[in-house]
Amino acid sequence: MIEEFQQVQEFLKKQIAQQTQQLRDAEIKYINREPREVDVTRIAELEEDIRRRKRKAHALMEELEYCKLELSNREANFNKIFNKNPLVGVMQPIGTLKEKKSPPKKSNSMSKLPPLPLYSPTMTPLPNALQTASFGRMAPHAAQSESN
């Protein structure tokens, strides 16, 4: 009986070893298997999609660079024509120290004319010729005389 048991045990050990070897062979075969045709076509489609998107991104980057240069050129021409010198990119949002400006110099020259007085009822009325020449609008005195 012990002999039978040992023989059965030997047989089962051989079967386990054989099954283990078959499992290893199946794993190696699975890892090294040939790809399916569906997978190969899908991979080729995805690779072509990647190439197309890279070309499009490159073209968009070139167009962006062109637009930046064009905008810079137009701004330079505008500033050149209208004699402007803007300070671009000079911004100090936190704590700006303002320089103390010296008071404006008063000059005795007659470079500026005195301001014109505004019309008031106490002023002398305008002559009739000036009242009627109001360029499309009636003068206040003429409007009152016509309504009477």
Tab-separated table of C-alpha atoms in Angstrom:
chain	number	residue	atom	x	y	z
A	1	MET	CA	0.000	0.000	0.000
A	2	ILE	CA	2.850	2.381	0.754
A	3	GLU	CA	4.381	1.478	-2.571
A	4	GLU	CA	1.160	2.327	-4.359
A	5	PHE	CA	0.946	5.595	-2.502
A	6	GLN	CA	4.527	6.486	-3.452
A	7	GLN	CA	3.877	5.585	-7.095
A	8	VAL	CA	0.749	7.774	-7.210
A	9	GLN	CA	2.674	10.558	-5.486
A	10	GLU	CA	5.473	10.285	-8.067
A	11	PHE	CA	2.934	10.314	-10.871
A	12	LEU	CA	1.222	13.458	-9.494
A	13	LYS	CA	4.572	15.236	-9.033
A	14	LYS	CA	5.434	14.499	-12.683
A	15	GLN	CA	2.025	15.832	-13.765
A	16	ILE	CA	2.512	19.022	-11.719
A	17	ALA	CA	5.959	19.563	-13.253
A	18	GLN	CA	4.546	18.894	-16.725
A	19	GLN	CA	1.625	21.311	-16.160
A	20	THR	CA	4.028	23.982	-14.813
A	21	GLN	CA	6.232	23.608	-17.901
A	22	GLN	CA	3.194	23.863	-20.192
A	23	LEU	CA	2.078	27.020	-18.349
A	24	ARG	CA	5.535	28.618	-18.803
A	25	ASP	CA	5.535	27.713	-22.505
A	26	ALA	CA	2.035	29.211	-22.906
A	27	GLU	CA	3.134	32.448	-21.170
A	28	ILE	CA	6.187	32.749	-23.439
A	29	LYS	CA	4.058	32.049	-26.481
A	30	TYR	CA	1.496	34.662	-25.335
A	31	ILE	CA	4.195	37.306	-24.780
A	32	ASN	CA	5.814	36.635	-28.181
A	33	ARG	CA	2.575	36.225	-30.130
A	34	GLU	CA	1.990	37.974	-33.445
A	35	PRO	CA	-0.221	41.067	-33.337
A	36	ARG	CA	-3.733	40.918	-34.677
A	37	GLU	CA	-4.432	42.636	-37.992
A	38	VAL	CA	-7.004	44.917	-36.316
A	39	ASP	CA	-4.393	46.082	-33.809
A	40	VAL	CA	-1.813	46.743	-36.523
A	41	THR	CA	-4.275	48.874	-38.519
A	42	ARG	CA	-5.346	50.807	-35.421
A	43	ILE	CA	-1.726	51.516	-34.494
A	44	ALA	CA	-0.996	52.761	-38.021
A	45	GLU	CA	-4.074	55.044	-37.916
A	46	LEU	CA	-3.048	56.489	-34.552
A	47	GLU	CA	0.527	57.088	-35.697
A	48	GLU	CA	-0.751	58.909	-38.815
A	49	ASP	CA	-3.076	60.984	-36.614
A	50	ILE	CA	-0.117	61.955	-34.417
A	51	ARG	CA	1.948	63.000	-37.457
A	52	ARG	CA	-0.974	65.066	-38.839
A	53	ARG	CA	-1.515	66.818	-35.498
A	54	LYS	CA	2.196	67.581	-35.165
A	55	ARG	CA	2.209	69.135	-38.641
A	56	LYS	CA	-0.865	71.202	-37.770
A	57	ALA	CA	0.650	72.342	-34.458
A	58	HIS	CA	3.864	73.306	-36.254
A	59	ALA	CA	1.907	75.277	-38.880
A	60	LEU	CA	-0.077	77.051	-36.158
A	61	MET	CA	3.110	77.945	-34.290
A	62	GLU	CA	4.571	79.409	-37.499
A	63	GLU	CA	1.364	81.382	-38.094
A	64	LEU	CA	1.441	82.653	-34.513
A	65	GLU	CA	5.047	83.769	-34.943
A	66	TYR	CA	4.123	85.515	-38.209
A	67	CYS	CA	1.196	87.310	-36.530
A	68	LYS	CA	3.400	88.431	-33.638
A	69	LEU	CA	5.988	89.822	-36.030
A	70	GLU	CA	3.283	91.506	-38.135
A	71	LEU	CA	1.730	93.087	-35.041
A	72	SER	CA	5.106	94.284	-33.841
A	73	ASN	CA	5.860	95.712	-37.293
A	74	ARG	CA	2.514	97.515	-37.470
A	75	GLU	CA	2.925	98.911	-33.978
A	76	ALA	CA	6.417	100.154	-34.824
A	77	ASN	CA	5.120	101.805	-38.012
A	78	PHE	CA	2.226	103.390	-36.122
A	79	ASN	CA	4.561	104.737	-33.460
A	80	LYS	CA	6.936	105.975	-36.138
A	81	ILE	CA	4.159	107.774	-38.040
A	82	PHE	CA	2.459	109.323	-35.015
A	83	ASN	CA	5.699	109.923	-33.116
A	84	LYS	CA	4.732	107.859	-30.083
A	85	ASN	CA	7.123	106.208	-27.672
A	86	PRO	CA	5.039	103.896	-25.464
A	87	LEU	CA	6.498	102.154	-22.440
A	88	VAL	CA	5.430	98.576	-22.993
A	89	GLY	CA	5.813	96.094	-20.174
A	90	VAL	CA	6.703	98.631	-17.508
A	91	MET	CA	4.182	98.024	-14.805
A	92	GLN	CA	4.761	98.066	-11.090
A	93	PRO	CA	1.512	97.043	-9.423
A	94	ILE	CA	2.988	96.984	-5.942
A	95	GLY	CA	4.165	100.250	-4.423
A	96	THR	CA	5.195	102.806	-6.969
A	97	LEU	CA	7.159	105.763	-5.758
A	98	LYS	CA	6.140	108.871	-7.599
A	99	GLU	CA	8.842	111.362	-8.256
A	100	LYS	CA	8.147	114.787	-6.887
A	101	LYS	CA	7.499	117.091	-9.760
A	102	SER	CA	8.805	120.599	-9.608
A	103	PRO	CA	6.089	123.258	-9.760
A	104	PRO	CA	5.483	124.601	-13.262
A	105	LYS	CA	7.447	127.665	-14.124
A	106	LYS	CA	5.400	130.791	-14.561
A	107	SER	CA	6.417	132.783	-17.540
A	108	ASN	CA	5.587	136.371	-18.222
A	109	SER	CA	5.399	135.818	-21.946
A	110	MET	CA	2.082	136.027	-23.733
A	111	SER	CA	2.231	132.476	-25.098
A	112	LYS	CA	-1.196	131.726	-23.671
A	113	LEU	CA	-4.206	133.868	-24.227
A	114	PRO	CA	-6.596	134.595	-21.344
A	115	PRO	CA	-9.788	132.522	-21.341
A	116	LEU	CA	-12.828	133.964	-23.068
A	117	PRO	CA	-15.654	135.071	-20.763
A	118	LEU	CA	-18.835	133.007	-20.897
A	119	TYR	CA	-22.073	134.698	-21.982
A	120	SER	CA	-24.211	135.893	-19.094
A	121	PRO	CA	-27.385	138.011	-19.000
A	122	THR	CA	-25.470	140.916	-17.425
A	123	MET	CA	-23.234	141.244	-20.450
A	124	THR	CA	-24.073	143.568	-23.280
A	125	PRO	CA	-26.199	141.873	-25.948
A	126	LEU	CA	-24.688	140.838	-29.240
A	127	PRO	CA	-25.373	142.971	-32.314
A	128	ASN	CA	-28.286	141.772	-34.510
A	129	ALA	CA	-25.979	140.585	-37.268
A	130	LEU	CA	-24.201	138.192	-34.899
A	131	GLN	CA	-27.399	136.981	-33.286
A	132	THR	CA	-28.904	135.850	-36.573
A	133	ALA	CA	-25.691	134.204	-37.831
A	134	SER	CA	-25.897	131.231	-35.509
A	135	PHE	CA	-25.054	128.553	-38.055
A	136	GLY	CA	-28.293	126.634	-38.133
A	137	ARG	CA	-29.459	127.473	-34.628
A	138	MET	CA	-31.380	130.457	-33.591
A	139	ALA	CA	-29.840	132.805	-31.091
A	140	PRO	CA	-31.737	133.069	-27.787
A	141	HIS	CA	-32.825	136.677	-28.508
A	142	ALA	CA	-33.998	135.852	-32.055
A	143	ALA	CA	-35.990	132.826	-30.853
A	144	GLN	CA	-37.846	134.987	-28.324
A	145	SER	CA	-38.632	137.721	-30.848
A	146	GLU	CA	-40.004	135.195	-33.374
A	147	SER	CA	-42.231	133.518	-30.837
A	148	ASN	CA	-43.844	136.926	-29.984
